[in-house]
CSV table of C-alpha atoms and ligand atoms in Angstrom, one decimal:
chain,number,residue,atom,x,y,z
W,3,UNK,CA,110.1,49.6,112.0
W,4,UNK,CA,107.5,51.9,111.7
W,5,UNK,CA,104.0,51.1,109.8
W,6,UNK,CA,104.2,52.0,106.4
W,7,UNK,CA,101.5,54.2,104.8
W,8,UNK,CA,98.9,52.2,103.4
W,9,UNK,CA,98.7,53.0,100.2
W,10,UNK,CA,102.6,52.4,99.5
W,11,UNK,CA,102.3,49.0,98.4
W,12,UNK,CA,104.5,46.4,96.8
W,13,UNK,CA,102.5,46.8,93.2
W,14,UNK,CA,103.6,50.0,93.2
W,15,UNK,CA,106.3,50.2,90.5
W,16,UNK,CA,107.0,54.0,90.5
W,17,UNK,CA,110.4,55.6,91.3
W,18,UNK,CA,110.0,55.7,95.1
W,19,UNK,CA,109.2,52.6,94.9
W,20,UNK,CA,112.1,51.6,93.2
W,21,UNK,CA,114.9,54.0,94.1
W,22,UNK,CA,113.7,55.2,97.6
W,23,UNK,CA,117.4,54.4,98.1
W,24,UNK,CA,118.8,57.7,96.7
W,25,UNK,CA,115.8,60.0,97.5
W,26,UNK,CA,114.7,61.9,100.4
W,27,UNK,CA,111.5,60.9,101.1
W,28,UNK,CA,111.3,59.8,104.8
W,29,UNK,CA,109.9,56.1,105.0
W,30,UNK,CA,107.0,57.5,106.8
W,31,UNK,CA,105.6,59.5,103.6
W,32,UNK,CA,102.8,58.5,101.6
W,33,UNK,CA,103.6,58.0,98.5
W,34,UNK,CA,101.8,60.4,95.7
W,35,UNK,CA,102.3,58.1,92.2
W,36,UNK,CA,101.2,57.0,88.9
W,37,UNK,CA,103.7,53.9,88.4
W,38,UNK,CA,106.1,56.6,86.7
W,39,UNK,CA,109.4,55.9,85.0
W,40,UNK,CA,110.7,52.5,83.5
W,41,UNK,CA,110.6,53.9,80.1
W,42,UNK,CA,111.5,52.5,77.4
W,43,UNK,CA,115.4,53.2,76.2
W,44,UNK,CA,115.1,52.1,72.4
W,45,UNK,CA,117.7,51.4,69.8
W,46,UNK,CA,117.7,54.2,67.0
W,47,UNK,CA,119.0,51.7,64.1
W,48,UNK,CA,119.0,54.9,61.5
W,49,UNK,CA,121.6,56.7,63.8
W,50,UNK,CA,123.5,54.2,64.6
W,51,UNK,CA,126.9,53.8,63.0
W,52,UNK,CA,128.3,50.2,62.7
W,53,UNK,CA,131.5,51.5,60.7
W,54,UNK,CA,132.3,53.6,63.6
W,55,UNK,CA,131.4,51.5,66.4
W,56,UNK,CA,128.5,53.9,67.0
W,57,UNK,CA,125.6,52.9,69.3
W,58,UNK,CA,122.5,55.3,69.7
W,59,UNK,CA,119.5,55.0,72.0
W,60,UNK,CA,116.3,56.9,72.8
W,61,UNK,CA,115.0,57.5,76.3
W,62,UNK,CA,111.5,57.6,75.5
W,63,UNK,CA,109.9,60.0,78.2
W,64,UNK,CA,106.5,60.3,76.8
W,65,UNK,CA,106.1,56.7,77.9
W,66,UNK,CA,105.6,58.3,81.2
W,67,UNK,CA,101.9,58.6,83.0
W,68,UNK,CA,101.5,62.2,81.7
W,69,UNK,CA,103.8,62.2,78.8
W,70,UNK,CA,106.5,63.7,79.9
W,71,UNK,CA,109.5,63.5,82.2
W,72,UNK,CA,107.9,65.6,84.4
W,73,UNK,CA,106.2,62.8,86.3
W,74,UNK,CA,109.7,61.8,87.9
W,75,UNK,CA,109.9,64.9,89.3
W,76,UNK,CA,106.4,65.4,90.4
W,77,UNK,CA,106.1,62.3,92.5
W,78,UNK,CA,108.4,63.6,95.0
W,79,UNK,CA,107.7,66.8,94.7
W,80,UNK,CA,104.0,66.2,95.5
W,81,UNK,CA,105.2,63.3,97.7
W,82,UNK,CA,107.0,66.1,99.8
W,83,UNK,CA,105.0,68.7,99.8
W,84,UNK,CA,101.7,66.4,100.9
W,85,UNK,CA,104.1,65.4,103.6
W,86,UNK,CA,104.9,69.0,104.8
W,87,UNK,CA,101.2,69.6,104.9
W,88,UNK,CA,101.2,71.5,102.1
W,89,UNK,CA,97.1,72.0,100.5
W,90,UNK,CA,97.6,73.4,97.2
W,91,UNK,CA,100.8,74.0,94.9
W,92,UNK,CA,101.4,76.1,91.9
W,93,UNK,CA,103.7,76.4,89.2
W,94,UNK,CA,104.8,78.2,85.3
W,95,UNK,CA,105.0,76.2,82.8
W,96,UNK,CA,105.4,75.9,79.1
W,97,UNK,CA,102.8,73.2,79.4
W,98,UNK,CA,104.3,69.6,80.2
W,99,UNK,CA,104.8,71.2,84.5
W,100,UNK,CA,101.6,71.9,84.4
W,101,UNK,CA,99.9,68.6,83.1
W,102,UNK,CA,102.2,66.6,85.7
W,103,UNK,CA,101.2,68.5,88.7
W,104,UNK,CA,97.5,69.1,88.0
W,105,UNK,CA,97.5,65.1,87.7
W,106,UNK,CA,99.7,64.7,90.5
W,107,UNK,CA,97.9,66.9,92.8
W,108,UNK,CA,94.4,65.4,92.0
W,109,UNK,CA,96.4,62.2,92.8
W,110,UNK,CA,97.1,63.5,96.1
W,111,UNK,CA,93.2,65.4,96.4
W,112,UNK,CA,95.1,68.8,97.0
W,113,UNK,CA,94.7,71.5,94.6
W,114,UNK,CA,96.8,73.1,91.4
W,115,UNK,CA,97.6,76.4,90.2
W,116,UNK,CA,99.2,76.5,87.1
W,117,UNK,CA,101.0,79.2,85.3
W,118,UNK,CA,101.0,79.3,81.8
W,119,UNK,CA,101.9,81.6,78.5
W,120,UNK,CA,98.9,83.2,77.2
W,121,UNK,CA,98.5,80.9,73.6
W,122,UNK,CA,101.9,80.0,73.4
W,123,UNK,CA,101.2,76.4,74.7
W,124,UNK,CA,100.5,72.9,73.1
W,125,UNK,CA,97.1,71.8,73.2
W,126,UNK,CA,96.9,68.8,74.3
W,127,UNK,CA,98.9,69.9,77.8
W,128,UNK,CA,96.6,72.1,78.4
W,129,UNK,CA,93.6,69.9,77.9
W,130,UNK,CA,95.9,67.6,80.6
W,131,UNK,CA,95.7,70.8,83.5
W,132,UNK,CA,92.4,71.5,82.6
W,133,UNK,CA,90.8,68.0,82.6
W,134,UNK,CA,92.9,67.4,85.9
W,135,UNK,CA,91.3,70.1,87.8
W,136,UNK,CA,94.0,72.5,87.6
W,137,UNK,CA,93.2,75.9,88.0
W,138,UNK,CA,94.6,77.3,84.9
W,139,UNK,CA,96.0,80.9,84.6
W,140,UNK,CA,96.7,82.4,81.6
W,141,UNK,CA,98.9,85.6,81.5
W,142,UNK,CA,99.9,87.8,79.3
W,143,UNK,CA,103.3,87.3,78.7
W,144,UNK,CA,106.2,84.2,78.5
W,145,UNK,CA,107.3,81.5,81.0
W,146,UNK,CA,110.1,83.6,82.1
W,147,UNK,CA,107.9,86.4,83.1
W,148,UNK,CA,105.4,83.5,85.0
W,149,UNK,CA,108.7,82.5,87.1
W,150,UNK,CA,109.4,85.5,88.3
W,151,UNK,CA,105.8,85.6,89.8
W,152,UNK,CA,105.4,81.9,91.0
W,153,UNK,CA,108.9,81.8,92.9
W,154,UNK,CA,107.6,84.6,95.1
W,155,UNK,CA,103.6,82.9,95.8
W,156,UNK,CA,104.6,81.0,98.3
W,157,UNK,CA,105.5,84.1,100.7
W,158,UNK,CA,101.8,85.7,99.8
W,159,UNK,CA,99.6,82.5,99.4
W,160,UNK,CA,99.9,79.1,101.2
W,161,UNK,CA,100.7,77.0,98.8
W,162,UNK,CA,103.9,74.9,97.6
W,163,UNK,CA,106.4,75.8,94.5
W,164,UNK,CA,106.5,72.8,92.5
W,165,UNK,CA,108.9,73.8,89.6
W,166,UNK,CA,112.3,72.3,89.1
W,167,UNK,CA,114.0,75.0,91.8
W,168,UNK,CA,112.2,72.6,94.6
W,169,UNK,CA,115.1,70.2,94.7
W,170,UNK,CA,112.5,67.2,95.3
W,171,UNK,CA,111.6,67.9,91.5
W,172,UNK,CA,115.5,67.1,90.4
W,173,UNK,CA,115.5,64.3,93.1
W,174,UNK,CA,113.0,62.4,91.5
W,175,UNK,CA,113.9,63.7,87.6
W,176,UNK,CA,117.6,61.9,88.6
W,177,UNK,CA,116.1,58.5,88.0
W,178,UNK,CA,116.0,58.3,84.6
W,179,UNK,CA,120.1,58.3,84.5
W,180,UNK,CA,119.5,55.6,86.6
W,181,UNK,CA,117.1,53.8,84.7
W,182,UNK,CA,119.7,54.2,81.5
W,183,UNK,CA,122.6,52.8,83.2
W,184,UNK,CA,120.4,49.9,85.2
W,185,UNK,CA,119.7,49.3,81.3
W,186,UNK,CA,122.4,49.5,79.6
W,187,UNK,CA,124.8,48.3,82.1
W,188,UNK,CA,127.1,50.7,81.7
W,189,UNK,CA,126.8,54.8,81.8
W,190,UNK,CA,126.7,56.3,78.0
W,191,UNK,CA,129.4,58.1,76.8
W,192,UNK,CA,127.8,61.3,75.3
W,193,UNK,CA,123.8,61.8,76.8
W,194,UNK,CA,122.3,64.6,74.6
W,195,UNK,CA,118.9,66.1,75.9
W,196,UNK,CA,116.8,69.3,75.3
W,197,UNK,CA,117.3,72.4,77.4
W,198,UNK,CA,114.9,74.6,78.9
W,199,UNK,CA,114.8,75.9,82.7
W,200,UNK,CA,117.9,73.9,82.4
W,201,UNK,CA,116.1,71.5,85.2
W,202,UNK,CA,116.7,68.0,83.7
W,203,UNK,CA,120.1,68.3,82.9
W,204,UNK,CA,121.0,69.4,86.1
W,205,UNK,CA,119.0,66.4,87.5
W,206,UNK,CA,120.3,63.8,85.2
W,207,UNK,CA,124.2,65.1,86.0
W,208,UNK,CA,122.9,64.3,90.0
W,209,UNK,CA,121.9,61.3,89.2
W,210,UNK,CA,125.1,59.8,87.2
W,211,UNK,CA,127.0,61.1,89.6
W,212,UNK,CA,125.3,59.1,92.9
W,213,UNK,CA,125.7,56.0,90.6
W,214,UNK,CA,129.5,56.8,89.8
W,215,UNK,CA,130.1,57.8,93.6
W,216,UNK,CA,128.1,54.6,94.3
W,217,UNK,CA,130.9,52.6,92.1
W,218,UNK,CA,127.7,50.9,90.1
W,219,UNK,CA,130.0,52.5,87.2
W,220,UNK,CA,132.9,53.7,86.7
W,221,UNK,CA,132.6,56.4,84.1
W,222,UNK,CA,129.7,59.4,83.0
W,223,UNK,CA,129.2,60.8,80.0
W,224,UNK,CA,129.5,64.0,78.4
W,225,UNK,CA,126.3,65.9,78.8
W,226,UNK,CA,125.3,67.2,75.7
W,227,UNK,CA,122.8,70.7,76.1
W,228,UNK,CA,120.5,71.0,73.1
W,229,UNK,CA,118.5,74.5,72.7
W,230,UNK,CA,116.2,75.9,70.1
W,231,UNK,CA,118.1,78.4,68.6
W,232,UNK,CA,115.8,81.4,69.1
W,233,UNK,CA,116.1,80.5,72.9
W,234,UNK,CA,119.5,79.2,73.3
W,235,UNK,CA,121.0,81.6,76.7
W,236,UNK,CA,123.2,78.8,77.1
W,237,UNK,CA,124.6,78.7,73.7
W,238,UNK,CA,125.2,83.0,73.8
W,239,UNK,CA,126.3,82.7,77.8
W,240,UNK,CA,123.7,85.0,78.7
W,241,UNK,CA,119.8,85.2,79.1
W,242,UNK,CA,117.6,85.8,75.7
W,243,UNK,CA,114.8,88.5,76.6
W,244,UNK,CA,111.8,87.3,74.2
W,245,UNK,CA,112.8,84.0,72.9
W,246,UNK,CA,111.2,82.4,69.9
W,247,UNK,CA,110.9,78.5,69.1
W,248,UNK,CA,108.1,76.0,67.5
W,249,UNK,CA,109.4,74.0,70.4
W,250,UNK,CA,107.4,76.0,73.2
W,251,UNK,CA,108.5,73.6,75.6
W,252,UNK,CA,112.1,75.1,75.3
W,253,UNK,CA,110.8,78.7,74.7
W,254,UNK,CA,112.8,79.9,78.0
W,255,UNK,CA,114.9,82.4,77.9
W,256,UNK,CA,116.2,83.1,81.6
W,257,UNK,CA,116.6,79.5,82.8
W,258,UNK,CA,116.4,79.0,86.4
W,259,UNK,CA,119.2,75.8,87.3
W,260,UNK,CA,121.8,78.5,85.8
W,261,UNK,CA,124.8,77.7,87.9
W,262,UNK,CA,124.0,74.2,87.9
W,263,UNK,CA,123.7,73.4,84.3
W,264,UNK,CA,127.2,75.1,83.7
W,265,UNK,CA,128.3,72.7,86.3
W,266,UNK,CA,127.5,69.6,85.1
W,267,UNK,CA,128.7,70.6,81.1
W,268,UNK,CA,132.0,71.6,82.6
W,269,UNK,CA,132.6,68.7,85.1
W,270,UNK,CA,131.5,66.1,82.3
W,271,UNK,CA,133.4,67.9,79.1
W,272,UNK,CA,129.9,68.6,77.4
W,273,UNK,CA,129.2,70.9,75.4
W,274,UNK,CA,125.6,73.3,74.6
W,275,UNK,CA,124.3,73.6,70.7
W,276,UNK,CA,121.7,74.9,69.2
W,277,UNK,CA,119.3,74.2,66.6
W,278,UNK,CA,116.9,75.9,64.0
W,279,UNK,CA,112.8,75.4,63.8
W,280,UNK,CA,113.5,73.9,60.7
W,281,UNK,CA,116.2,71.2,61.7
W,282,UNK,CA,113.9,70.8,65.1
W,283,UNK,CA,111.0,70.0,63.1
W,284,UNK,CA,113.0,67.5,60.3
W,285,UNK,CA,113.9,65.6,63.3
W,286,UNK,CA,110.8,65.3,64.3
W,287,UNK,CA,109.4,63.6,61.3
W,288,UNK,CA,112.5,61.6,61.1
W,289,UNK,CA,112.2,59.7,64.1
W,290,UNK,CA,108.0,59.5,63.3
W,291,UNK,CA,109.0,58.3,59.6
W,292,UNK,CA,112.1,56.1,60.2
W,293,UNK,CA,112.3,54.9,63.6
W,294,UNK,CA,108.7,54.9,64.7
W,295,UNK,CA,108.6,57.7,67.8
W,296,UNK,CA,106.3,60.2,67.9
W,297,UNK,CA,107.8,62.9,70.1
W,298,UNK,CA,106.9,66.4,70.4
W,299,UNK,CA,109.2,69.5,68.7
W,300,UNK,CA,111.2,70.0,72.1
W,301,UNK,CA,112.1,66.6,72.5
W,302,UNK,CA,113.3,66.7,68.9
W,303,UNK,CA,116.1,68.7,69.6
W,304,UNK,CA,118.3,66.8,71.0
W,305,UNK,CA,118.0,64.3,67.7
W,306,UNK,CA,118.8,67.6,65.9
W,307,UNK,CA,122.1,68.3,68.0
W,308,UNK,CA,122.9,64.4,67.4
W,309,UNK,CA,122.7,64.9,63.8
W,310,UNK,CA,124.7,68.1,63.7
W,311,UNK,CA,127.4,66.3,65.9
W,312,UNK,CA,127.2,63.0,63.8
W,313,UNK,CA,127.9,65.2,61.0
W,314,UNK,CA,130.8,67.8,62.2
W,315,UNK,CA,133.0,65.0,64.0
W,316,UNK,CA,132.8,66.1,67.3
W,317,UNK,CA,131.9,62.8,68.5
W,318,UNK,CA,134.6,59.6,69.3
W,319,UNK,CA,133.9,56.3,67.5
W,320,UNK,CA,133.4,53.4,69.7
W,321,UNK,CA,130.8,55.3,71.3
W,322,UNK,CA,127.2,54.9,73.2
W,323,UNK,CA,124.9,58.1,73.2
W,324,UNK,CA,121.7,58.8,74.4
W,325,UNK,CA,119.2,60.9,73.6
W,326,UNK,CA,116.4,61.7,75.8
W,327,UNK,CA,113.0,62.2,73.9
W,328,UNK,CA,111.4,64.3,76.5
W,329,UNK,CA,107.4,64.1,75.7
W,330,UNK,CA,104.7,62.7,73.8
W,331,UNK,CA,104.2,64.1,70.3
W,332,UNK,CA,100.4,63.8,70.9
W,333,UNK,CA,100.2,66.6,73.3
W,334,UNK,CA,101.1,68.9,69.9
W,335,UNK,CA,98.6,67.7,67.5
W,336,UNK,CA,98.7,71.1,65.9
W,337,UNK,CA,102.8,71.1,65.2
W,338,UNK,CA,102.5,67.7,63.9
W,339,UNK,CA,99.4,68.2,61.4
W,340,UNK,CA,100.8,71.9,60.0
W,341,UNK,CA,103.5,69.4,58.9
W,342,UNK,CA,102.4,66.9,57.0
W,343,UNK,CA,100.2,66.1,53.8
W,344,UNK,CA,96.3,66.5,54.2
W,345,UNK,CA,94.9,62.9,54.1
W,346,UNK,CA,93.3,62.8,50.9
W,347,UNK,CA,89.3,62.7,50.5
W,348,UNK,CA,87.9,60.2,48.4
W,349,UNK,CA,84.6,58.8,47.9
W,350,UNK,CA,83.4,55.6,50.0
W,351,UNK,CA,84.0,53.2,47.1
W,352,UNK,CA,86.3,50.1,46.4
W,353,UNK,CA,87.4,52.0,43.3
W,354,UNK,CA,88.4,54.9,44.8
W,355,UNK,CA,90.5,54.2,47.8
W,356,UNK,CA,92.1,51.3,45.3
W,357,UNK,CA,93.2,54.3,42.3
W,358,UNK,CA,94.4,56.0,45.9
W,359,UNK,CA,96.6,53.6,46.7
W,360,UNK,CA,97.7,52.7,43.2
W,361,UNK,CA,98.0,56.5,42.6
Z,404,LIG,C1,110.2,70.7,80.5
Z,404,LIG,C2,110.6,70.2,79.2
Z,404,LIG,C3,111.9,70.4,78.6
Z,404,LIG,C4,112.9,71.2,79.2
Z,404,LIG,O1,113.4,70.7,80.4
Z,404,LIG,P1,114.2,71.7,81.5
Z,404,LIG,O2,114.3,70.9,82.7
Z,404,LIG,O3,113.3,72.8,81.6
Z,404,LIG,O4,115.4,72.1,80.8
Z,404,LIG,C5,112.1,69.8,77.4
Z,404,LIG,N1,111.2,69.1,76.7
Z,404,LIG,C6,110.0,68.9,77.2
Z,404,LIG,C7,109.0,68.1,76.4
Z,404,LIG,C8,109.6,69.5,78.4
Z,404,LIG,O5,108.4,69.3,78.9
């Protein structure tokens, strides 16, 4: 047996820790992680259908150490690439990449480039790279066009890709199928989540699938691709050259796990949708009015495909579906407030906040 690394310890509770089993991180790696994962899988009672025998959950991914599923896929990644040596890495993003690899890579004391969409990015993740040391670059057009440049850095600058192309990213991102059927104790029957680079769907298909081939279960579900619909390639079968959403986590118009993501909707009889701004944003502030969850406009839209499919009967009764809430509404403070009432002003008297409430 050789020494373990000192700082993997048995407090450590993040997904290396836990399912080092089914990833390939050699035992001599030191773990790079912020006690990721374990996040909450919550009952949504206003979706769920008693008459039909249907059961509906949310995987709540903004629980996670940045606020978005991107932490399961950045401890490996960053796991992997301190372990190759690796001093720097770099990545596009829409935002949510970026916040998980700046903190991931302070983590690790190696430095971050990050990628991003001149203005077309949520505030609060940008806050996250910047706070976290990241060296933030800005360019003038969309994610798609920042792919395109980060995939080829690694030839021209010594530093490690850390977007979901690095299989280490979908490695670790696979845990979260684990985490629902560990949960649940059974696999879902329809898992609906929000579609970007097309990353996490790919990831999540891996991961039911080692647990099927692994006979912890003995059926997956029917993965469930949810777009905005002014960036839905996967809805028209072909890339969308300038794509347009609220959601800018899903503003991707030439996703990058392609092949894959056609894979695991074929092999699992799923299906992609898309949805408007407007539905996007109403399911927003449903599951912040009814059920309590404050996720961000991206996240929403798998709710929104739900809801559609709830409504046209494409979905059997006597069924379990997920929905995976992909990040924390707090990174888009400005989304969330263009939305809702102003508070109202009132002066600092018994009086008047009584009338306000009686109003
Ligand atoms: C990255 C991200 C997505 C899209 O995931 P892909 O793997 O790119 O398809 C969706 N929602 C949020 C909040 C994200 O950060």
């Amino acid at each position: 047996m050789e020494n373990l690394p000192p700082s993997n310890r048995s407090t450590d509770a993040g997904l290396i820790a836990r399912y080092g089993d089914y990833l390939p991180v050699p035992k001599s790696a030191q773990w790079i992680s912020l006690n990721e994962g374990s996040t909450p899988l919550v009952r949504l009672h206003t979706l769920c259908d008693p008459g039909r025998g249907i059961e509906v959950f949310a995987k709540v991914e903004g629980a996670n150490p940045t606020g978005s599923f991107k932490d399961r896929g950045m401890t490996v990644a960053l796991t992997m690439a301190v372990h190759d040596g690796s001093e720097a890495v770099i990545c596009a993003s829409t935002g949510n990449t970026s916040a998980a690899a700046a903190a991931y890579a302070a983590r690790a004391g190696i430095r971050a480039f990050v990628v991003i969409p001149d203005g077309k990015i949520a505030l609060g993740k940008l806050a996250q790279a910047m706070m976290h040391g990241a060296k933030v670059i800005q360019i003038t057009g969309d994610f798609d066009d920042g792919m395109e440049i980060v995939k080829s850095m690694p030839t021209e600058a010594p530093v490690a890709l850390v977007n979901s192309v690095n299989p280490f990213r979908l490695h670790g991102q696979k845990t979260a199928a684990f985490e629902i059927i560990d949960t649940l104790g059974k696999a879902p029957d329809y898992h609906f989540l929000p579609v970007g680079n097309a990353g996490n769907i790919s990831a999540y298909w891996m991961g039911y699938t080692e647990y099927y081939e692994a006979r912890k279960v003995n059926t997956r579900p029917a993965m469930v691709g949810c777009q905005a619909a002014g960036a839905a390639p996967f809805v028209s079968g072909r890339p969308v050259s300038n794509p347009e959403t609220l959601a800018t986590a899903i503003r991707i118009g030439n996703p990058q796990s392609w092949e894959l993501a056609q894979q695991a909707r074929e092999a699992s009889g799923g299906w992609f949708l898309a949805s408007d701004d407007d539905a996007i944003l109403s399911a927003q502030k449903f599951l912040a009015h009814r059920e309590g969850i404050f996720c961000e406009p991206a996240s929403a839209v798998s709710v929104a495909g739900l809801i559609t499919a709830l409504g046209d009967e494409s979905l059997e009764d006597g069924t379990t579906i997920v929905c995976t809430l992909t990040g924390q509404g707090l990174k888009d403070p400005d989304t969330a407030i263009a939305q809702s009432p102003e508070p109202v002003r009132v002066a600092p008297t018994l009086t008047a906040v009584r009338d306000s409430i009686l109003d």
